[in-house]
Coordinates of C-alpha atoms and ligand atoms in Angstrom, one line a residue:
M1 CA 113.7 117.3 55.5
R2 CA 114.8 114.6 53.1
M3 CA 112.2 111.9 52.8
F4 CA 113.1 108.5 51.6
G5 CA 112.0 106.5 48.6
K6 CA 113.0 107.1 45.1
A7 CA 109.7 105.6 44.0
G8 CA 107.4 107.3 41.4
K9 CA 109.2 107.4 38.1
A10 CA 105.8 108.5 36.7
A11 CA 105.7 111.3 39.2
A12 CA 109.2 112.3 38.2
V13 CA 108.3 112.4 34.5
A14 CA 105.2 114.4 35.3
A15 CA 107.3 116.8 37.4
I16 CA 109.8 117.3 34.5
A17 CA 107.0 117.9 32.1
A18 CA 105.5 120.5 34.5
L19 CA 109.0 122.1 34.9
A20 CA 109.3 122.3 31.2
L21 CA 106.2 124.4 31.0
T22 CA 107.2 126.6 33.8
A23 CA 110.7 127.1 32.4
C24 CA 109.2 128.3 29.2
G25 CA 107.2 130.9 31.2
R26 CA 103.9 129.3 30.1
T27 CA 102.6 128.9 33.6
D28 CA 102.8 131.2 36.6
G29 CA 103.5 128.6 39.2
G30 CA 107.2 128.0 38.7
A31 CA 110.3 129.3 37.1
G32 CA 110.9 132.2 34.8
G33 CA 108.9 135.3 33.9
G34 CA 107.2 135.9 30.5
S35 CA 108.9 135.1 27.2
T36 CA 111.0 137.6 25.4
A37 CA 111.9 137.5 21.7
G38 CA 113.2 134.3 20.1
G39 CA 111.6 132.0 22.8
E40 CA 114.0 133.2 25.4
A41 CA 112.6 133.5 28.9
F42 CA 114.8 136.6 29.6
P43 CA 117.6 138.5 27.9
K44 CA 121.1 136.9 27.7
D45 CA 122.9 139.6 29.6
S46 CA 120.5 139.5 32.6
L47 CA 121.6 139.8 36.2
I48 CA 122.0 136.5 38.1
G49 CA 122.2 136.9 41.9
V50 CA 124.1 134.4 44.1
A51 CA 123.7 134.7 47.8
L52 CA 126.3 132.7 49.7
P53 CA 126.4 132.1 53.4
Q54 CA 129.5 132.7 55.7
K55 CA 132.9 131.4 54.8
T56 CA 132.6 128.4 57.0
S57 CA 134.5 126.1 54.7
E58 CA 136.7 126.3 51.6
N59 CA 134.0 125.2 49.2
W60 CA 132.1 128.5 49.7
V61 CA 135.2 130.6 49.1
L62 CA 135.9 128.6 45.9
A63 CA 132.2 129.0 44.8
E64 CA 132.4 132.8 44.9
K65 CA 135.1 132.9 42.3
L66 CA 133.6 130.1 40.2
F67 CA 130.2 131.8 40.1
N68 CA 131.7 135.2 39.2
D69 CA 133.9 133.8 36.4
G70 CA 131.3 131.3 35.1
L71 CA 128.3 133.6 35.1
K72 CA 130.3 136.4 33.3
G73 CA 131.8 133.8 30.9
A74 CA 128.2 132.8 30.0
G75 CA 127.3 136.4 29.2
F76 CA 125.3 137.2 32.3
K77 CA 125.9 140.0 34.8
A78 CA 126.8 138.5 38.2
D79 CA 126.0 139.7 41.7
V80 CA 127.7 137.3 44.1
Q81 CA 127.6 138.1 47.8
F82 CA 128.8 136.6 51.1
A83 CA 126.8 137.2 54.2
N84 CA 129.5 137.0 56.9
G85 CA 127.4 139.3 59.1
G86 CA 124.6 136.7 59.4
V87 CA 121.0 136.1 58.4
S88 CA 119.8 139.7 58.3
E89 CA 122.7 140.6 56.0
Q90 CA 121.7 137.7 53.7
Q91 CA 118.1 138.9 53.7
N92 CA 119.2 142.4 52.7
Q93 CA 121.4 141.0 49.9
I94 CA 118.6 139.0 48.4
A95 CA 116.2 142.0 48.6
A96 CA 118.9 144.1 46.8
M97 CA 119.3 141.5 44.1
V98 CA 115.6 141.6 43.5
T99 CA 115.6 145.4 43.3
K100 CA 118.4 145.3 40.8
G101 CA 116.3 143.0 38.6
A102 CA 118.0 139.6 39.0
K103 CA 116.3 137.0 36.8
V104 CA 117.6 134.0 38.8
V105 CA 118.6 134.1 42.4
I106 CA 120.8 131.2 43.6
V107 CA 120.9 130.8 47.3
G108 CA 123.2 129.0 49.7
A109 CA 121.3 129.9 52.8
I110 CA 122.8 130.5 56.3
D111 CA 119.4 129.6 57.7
G112 CA 117.2 128.1 55.1
A113 CA 114.0 128.9 57.1
Q114 CA 114.6 132.6 57.5
L115 CA 114.4 133.9 53.9
G116 CA 110.7 133.6 53.3
T117 CA 109.9 137.3 52.9
Q118 CA 112.8 138.0 50.5
L119 CA 112.1 134.8 48.4
K120 CA 108.5 135.9 48.0
Q121 CA 109.7 139.3 46.8
A122 CA 112.0 137.6 44.3
K123 CA 109.2 135.4 43.1
D124 CA 106.7 138.2 42.8
A125 CA 109.3 140.1 40.7
G126 CA 109.4 137.1 38.3
A127 CA 112.8 135.6 39.4
T128 CA 113.5 131.9 39.5
I129 CA 114.9 130.7 42.8
I130 CA 117.5 127.9 43.0
A131 CA 118.5 126.5 46.4
Y132 CA 122.2 125.8 46.1
D133 CA 123.9 123.1 48.3
R134 CA 121.4 123.8 51.2
L135 CA 117.7 123.4 50.9
L136 CA 115.4 126.4 51.4
L137 CA 112.7 125.5 54.0
N138 CA 109.1 126.4 54.7
T139 CA 108.6 128.4 51.6
E140 CA 106.6 127.9 48.4
N141 CA 109.1 130.2 46.7
V142 CA 111.9 127.9 45.7
D143 CA 111.9 126.4 42.2
Y144 CA 114.9 124.0 42.2
Y145 CA 117.5 122.5 44.4
V146 CA 121.0 121.7 43.2
A147 CA 123.4 119.9 45.5
Y148 CA 125.5 116.8 46.2
D149 CA 123.4 114.0 47.7
N150 CA 123.8 115.1 51.3
F151 CA 122.1 112.1 52.8
K152 CA 124.5 109.9 50.9
V153 CA 127.4 112.1 52.3
G154 CA 126.2 111.1 55.8
E155 CA 125.9 107.4 54.9
L156 CA 129.5 107.5 53.5
Q157 CA 130.8 109.1 56.6
G158 CA 129.1 106.6 58.9
Q159 CA 130.5 103.7 56.8
A160 CA 134.0 105.2 56.7
L161 CA 133.9 105.5 60.5
L162 CA 133.1 101.8 60.8
D163 CA 135.7 100.8 58.2
G164 CA 138.4 102.9 59.8
L165 CA 137.6 101.4 63.2
K166 CA 137.7 97.9 61.9
A167 CA 141.0 98.5 60.1
K168 CA 142.6 99.6 63.4
K169 CA 141.2 96.9 65.6
A170 CA 139.4 93.9 64.1
T171 CA 136.6 93.7 66.7
G172 CA 134.7 96.1 68.9
P173 CA 133.4 97.5 71.1
Y174 CA 134.6 100.8 70.0
N175 CA 134.2 104.1 71.8
I176 CA 133.0 106.9 69.6
E177 CA 131.6 110.4 69.8
L178 CA 129.2 112.1 67.4
F179 CA 129.5 115.7 66.0
A180 CA 127.0 117.4 63.8
G181 CA 127.0 120.7 61.9
S182 CA 125.1 123.9 62.6
P183 CA 121.4 123.4 63.4
D184 CA 120.4 126.4 61.3
D185 CA 121.9 124.8 58.1
A186 CA 119.3 122.5 56.6
N187 CA 122.1 120.1 55.6
A188 CA 123.4 119.4 59.1
K189 CA 120.5 117.1 60.1
V190 CA 120.6 115.4 56.7
F191 CA 124.3 114.5 57.1
F192 CA 123.6 113.3 60.7
D193 CA 120.6 111.2 59.7
G194 CA 122.5 109.6 56.9
A195 CA 125.4 108.7 59.2
M196 CA 123.1 107.4 61.9
K197 CA 121.3 105.2 59.4
V198 CA 124.7 103.3 59.4
L199 CA 125.8 103.8 63.0
Q200 CA 122.6 103.4 65.0
P201 CA 122.3 99.6 64.4
K202 CA 125.9 99.3 65.6
I203 CA 125.1 101.4 68.7
D204 CA 122.1 99.3 69.4
D205 CA 124.0 96.0 69.2
G206 CA 126.8 97.3 71.4
T207 CA 129.5 97.4 68.8
L208 CA 129.8 101.2 69.2
K209 CA 129.6 102.9 72.6
V210 CA 129.1 106.7 73.0
L211 CA 130.6 107.1 76.5
S212 CA 129.2 110.7 76.8
G213 CA 125.7 109.4 76.2
Q214 CA 125.3 112.4 73.7
K215 CA 123.6 110.6 70.8
S216 CA 121.0 113.0 69.6
F217 CA 121.4 115.6 66.9
E218 CA 120.6 118.4 69.3
Q219 CA 123.4 117.2 71.6
A220 CA 125.9 116.8 68.8
V221 CA 125.4 120.1 67.0
T222 CA 128.1 122.7 66.4
Q223 CA 126.7 126.2 66.2
G224 CA 127.8 128.2 63.2
W225 CA 130.0 125.3 62.0
K226 CA 132.7 126.9 64.1
A227 CA 135.9 125.0 64.8
E228 CA 136.3 126.6 68.2
N229 CA 132.8 125.3 69.2
A230 CA 133.7 121.7 68.2
Q231 CA 137.1 121.9 69.9
K232 CA 135.5 123.1 73.1
R233 CA 132.9 120.3 73.0
A234 CA 135.6 117.7 72.3
D235 CA 137.7 119.0 75.2
T236 CA 134.7 118.7 77.5
L237 CA 133.8 115.2 76.3
L238 CA 137.4 114.0 76.8
T239 CA 137.7 115.4 80.3
G240 CA 134.2 114.4 81.4
S241 CA 133.8 110.9 79.9
Y242 CA 137.2 109.5 78.9
G243 CA 139.6 109.4 81.8
T244 CA 141.8 106.5 80.9
A245 CA 139.4 105.1 78.3
P246 CA 140.4 105.4 74.7
L247 CA 138.4 107.4 72.2
D248 CA 138.4 105.2 69.1
G249 CA 136.4 107.2 66.6
V250 CA 134.6 110.5 65.9
L251 CA 131.9 111.2 63.4
S252 CA 132.7 114.7 62.2
P253 CA 130.4 116.2 59.5
N254 CA 133.2 118.2 57.8
D255 CA 136.9 118.8 57.6
T256 CA 137.0 122.0 59.6
L257 CA 135.4 120.3 62.5
A258 CA 137.5 117.1 62.0
R259 CA 140.7 119.1 62.4
A260 CA 139.3 120.9 65.5
V261 CA 138.6 117.5 67.1
L262 CA 142.0 116.2 66.2
T263 CA 143.5 119.3 67.8
S264 CA 141.6 118.7 71.0
V265 CA 142.6 115.0 71.2
K266 CA 146.3 115.9 70.6
A267 CA 146.1 118.5 73.4
A268 CA 144.7 115.8 75.7
G269 CA 147.6 113.6 74.9
K270 CA 145.5 110.7 73.7
P271 CA 146.1 108.5 70.7
L272 CA 144.3 109.9 67.6
P273 CA 140.9 108.4 66.9
V274 CA 139.5 107.6 63.4
V275 CA 137.9 110.9 62.3
T276 CA 135.6 111.5 59.3
G277 CA 135.2 114.7 57.4
Q278 CA 133.9 116.4 54.2
D279 CA 134.9 119.0 51.7
S280 CA 138.4 117.9 50.6
E281 CA 140.0 120.9 52.3
V282 CA 143.7 121.3 51.6
E283 CA 144.7 120.9 55.3
S284 CA 142.6 117.8 55.7
V285 CA 143.9 116.2 52.5
K286 CA 147.4 116.8 53.9
S287 CA 146.2 115.3 57.2
I288 CA 144.9 112.2 55.4
L289 CA 148.2 111.8 53.6
A290 CA 149.9 112.1 57.0
G291 CA 147.7 109.3 58.4
E292 CA 145.8 111.6 60.9
Q293 CA 142.3 112.4 59.6
Y294 CA 140.8 109.2 58.3
S295 CA 138.4 110.3 55.6
T296 CA 136.9 113.2 53.7
I297 CA 134.3 113.6 51.0
N298 CA 134.9 114.9 47.5
K299 CA 132.1 117.2 46.5
D300 CA 133.8 119.0 43.7
T301 CA 132.6 122.6 43.9
R302 CA 133.5 123.2 40.3
K303 CA 130.9 120.6 39.2
L304 CA 128.2 122.0 41.5
V305 CA 128.7 125.6 40.4
E306 CA 128.9 124.5 36.8
H307 CA 125.6 122.8 37.1
A308 CA 124.0 125.8 38.8
I309 CA 125.2 128.0 36.0
L310 CA 123.9 125.5 33.4
M311 CA 120.5 125.8 35.1
A312 CA 120.6 129.6 34.8
K313 CA 121.5 129.2 31.1
E314 CA 118.7 126.8 30.4
L315 CA 116.2 129.1 32.2
Q316 CA 117.4 132.0 30.1
A317 CA 116.9 130.0 26.9
G318 CA 113.5 128.8 28.0
K319 CA 114.7 125.2 28.0
K320 CA 113.7 122.2 30.0
L321 CA 115.7 121.7 33.2
E322 CA 117.0 118.2 34.0
I323 CA 115.9 116.9 37.3
N324 CA 117.1 113.6 38.7
D325 CA 115.2 113.6 42.0
A326 CA 111.6 114.8 41.9
D327 CA 110.3 113.5 45.2
S328 CA 112.9 113.4 48.0
Y329 CA 113.3 117.0 49.0
K330 CA 110.3 118.1 51.0
N331 CA 110.9 121.6 52.4
G332 CA 107.9 121.7 54.8
V333 CA 105.6 123.3 52.2
K334 CA 106.5 121.6 48.9
T335 CA 108.6 119.0 47.3
V336 CA 111.5 120.8 45.6
P337 CA 112.7 119.3 42.2
A338 CA 116.3 118.5 42.7
Y339 CA 119.4 117.8 40.6
L340 CA 121.8 115.8 42.8
L341 CA 125.4 115.0 42.2
P342 CA 127.2 112.0 43.7
P343 CA 129.6 112.5 46.5
V344 CA 132.8 110.3 46.7
I345 CA 134.4 109.1 49.9
V346 CA 138.2 109.7 50.1
T347 CA 140.6 107.9 52.4
K348 CA 144.4 107.4 52.1
E349 CA 143.7 104.4 49.9
N350 CA 142.1 106.4 47.0
V351 CA 143.4 109.8 47.7
K352 CA 145.5 110.0 44.5
A353 CA 142.8 108.7 42.2
A354 CA 140.2 111.0 43.8
Y355 CA 141.9 114.2 43.0
V356 CA 143.7 113.4 39.8
D357 CA 141.8 116.1 37.9
D358 CA 141.9 118.7 40.7
P359 CA 144.2 121.6 40.0
V360 CA 145.0 122.2 43.7
L361 CA 144.7 118.8 45.2
G362 CA 146.0 116.8 42.2
P363 CA 149.6 118.1 42.6
L364 CA 149.4 117.8 46.4
T365 CA 148.6 114.1 46.3
K366 CA 150.9 113.0 43.4
Ligands
BGC401 C1 128.0 122.1 53.2 C2 129.3 121.5 53.6 C3 130.1 122.5 54.5 C4 129.2 123.1 55.6 C5 129.9 124.2 56.3 C6 127.3 122.6 54.4 O1 126.0 123.1 54.1 O2 127.2 121.2 52.5 O3 130.0 121.1 52.5 O4 131.1 121.8 55.1 O5 128.0 123.6 55.0 O6 130.3 125.2 55.5

């Protein structure tokens, strides 16, 4: 869904001006309801709803606690929910948040295209909707997007794969396989497209070979971001396409799937390939230190949650929201104003520096 081109500073300025109006509740098209006393858009102790997806990676688990603590610390009431049961559970949770009068609904969607009815309910009730980490698709009823730059995540993964391959063996060709995330998650295609921007030219010029022939997103997906699905596919690829040939590298979109691929390769008794990842999960950081997984991405969840809470505070106070990407995130119906944070690639080389401030990973990498 991401479109390219950061052109249009003027458009960005205009969008920010428009957002300022909506945030103050002076227009009906965007954020916030009517003003209350003192120029506030809504009372300080209002309910903020946070709808999180399934616990498919550590970042979501961490987000739950950070949202609960941070929202309460800011004086709000918090309703933070996981939807481990799937899409209909998440739909019900958002509907319940609206019934309880949430003024802001922050959504990390399981399936960003399946929440249209509930988001309309939220909007009709005067709530502001923030897409968190994953974009909400095919709906007018999303006001902002806050995330790490996910296309950049993909590019960093693609580049890390190339760098890791070169470090092992100066020249190609290299045999690689491609893994993508869950097709219902709007991010999965964005990660894949970012990576393929780097990898496709090298596939085209013969530096990289995908022996399975499975090069499309549809062929590479991993339903539900489940480790067992990635492991099974890796088993099948190794048996079907690799015989005595080496597998030199694997594009993996996140750490959970990276470890699943490594498990499969170990079981097949083959030398470990260069494998990318994302999320800085504890087990993957250990694996990087041990020289197994090649890379991960640092998308510090603390900073992302902190920014989402800052947005809620600014909406409450009727203030202008800062947007740093006004034209990239087209959701099928509208362009969603976004605040993007920069992701950082982590390999064994910079692992200590990358987590120096991290309370869990810092001590681990000292
Ligand atoms: C997040 C990733 C995460 C994946 C699976 C994506 O939407 O951006 O950080 O690894 O979901 O949970």
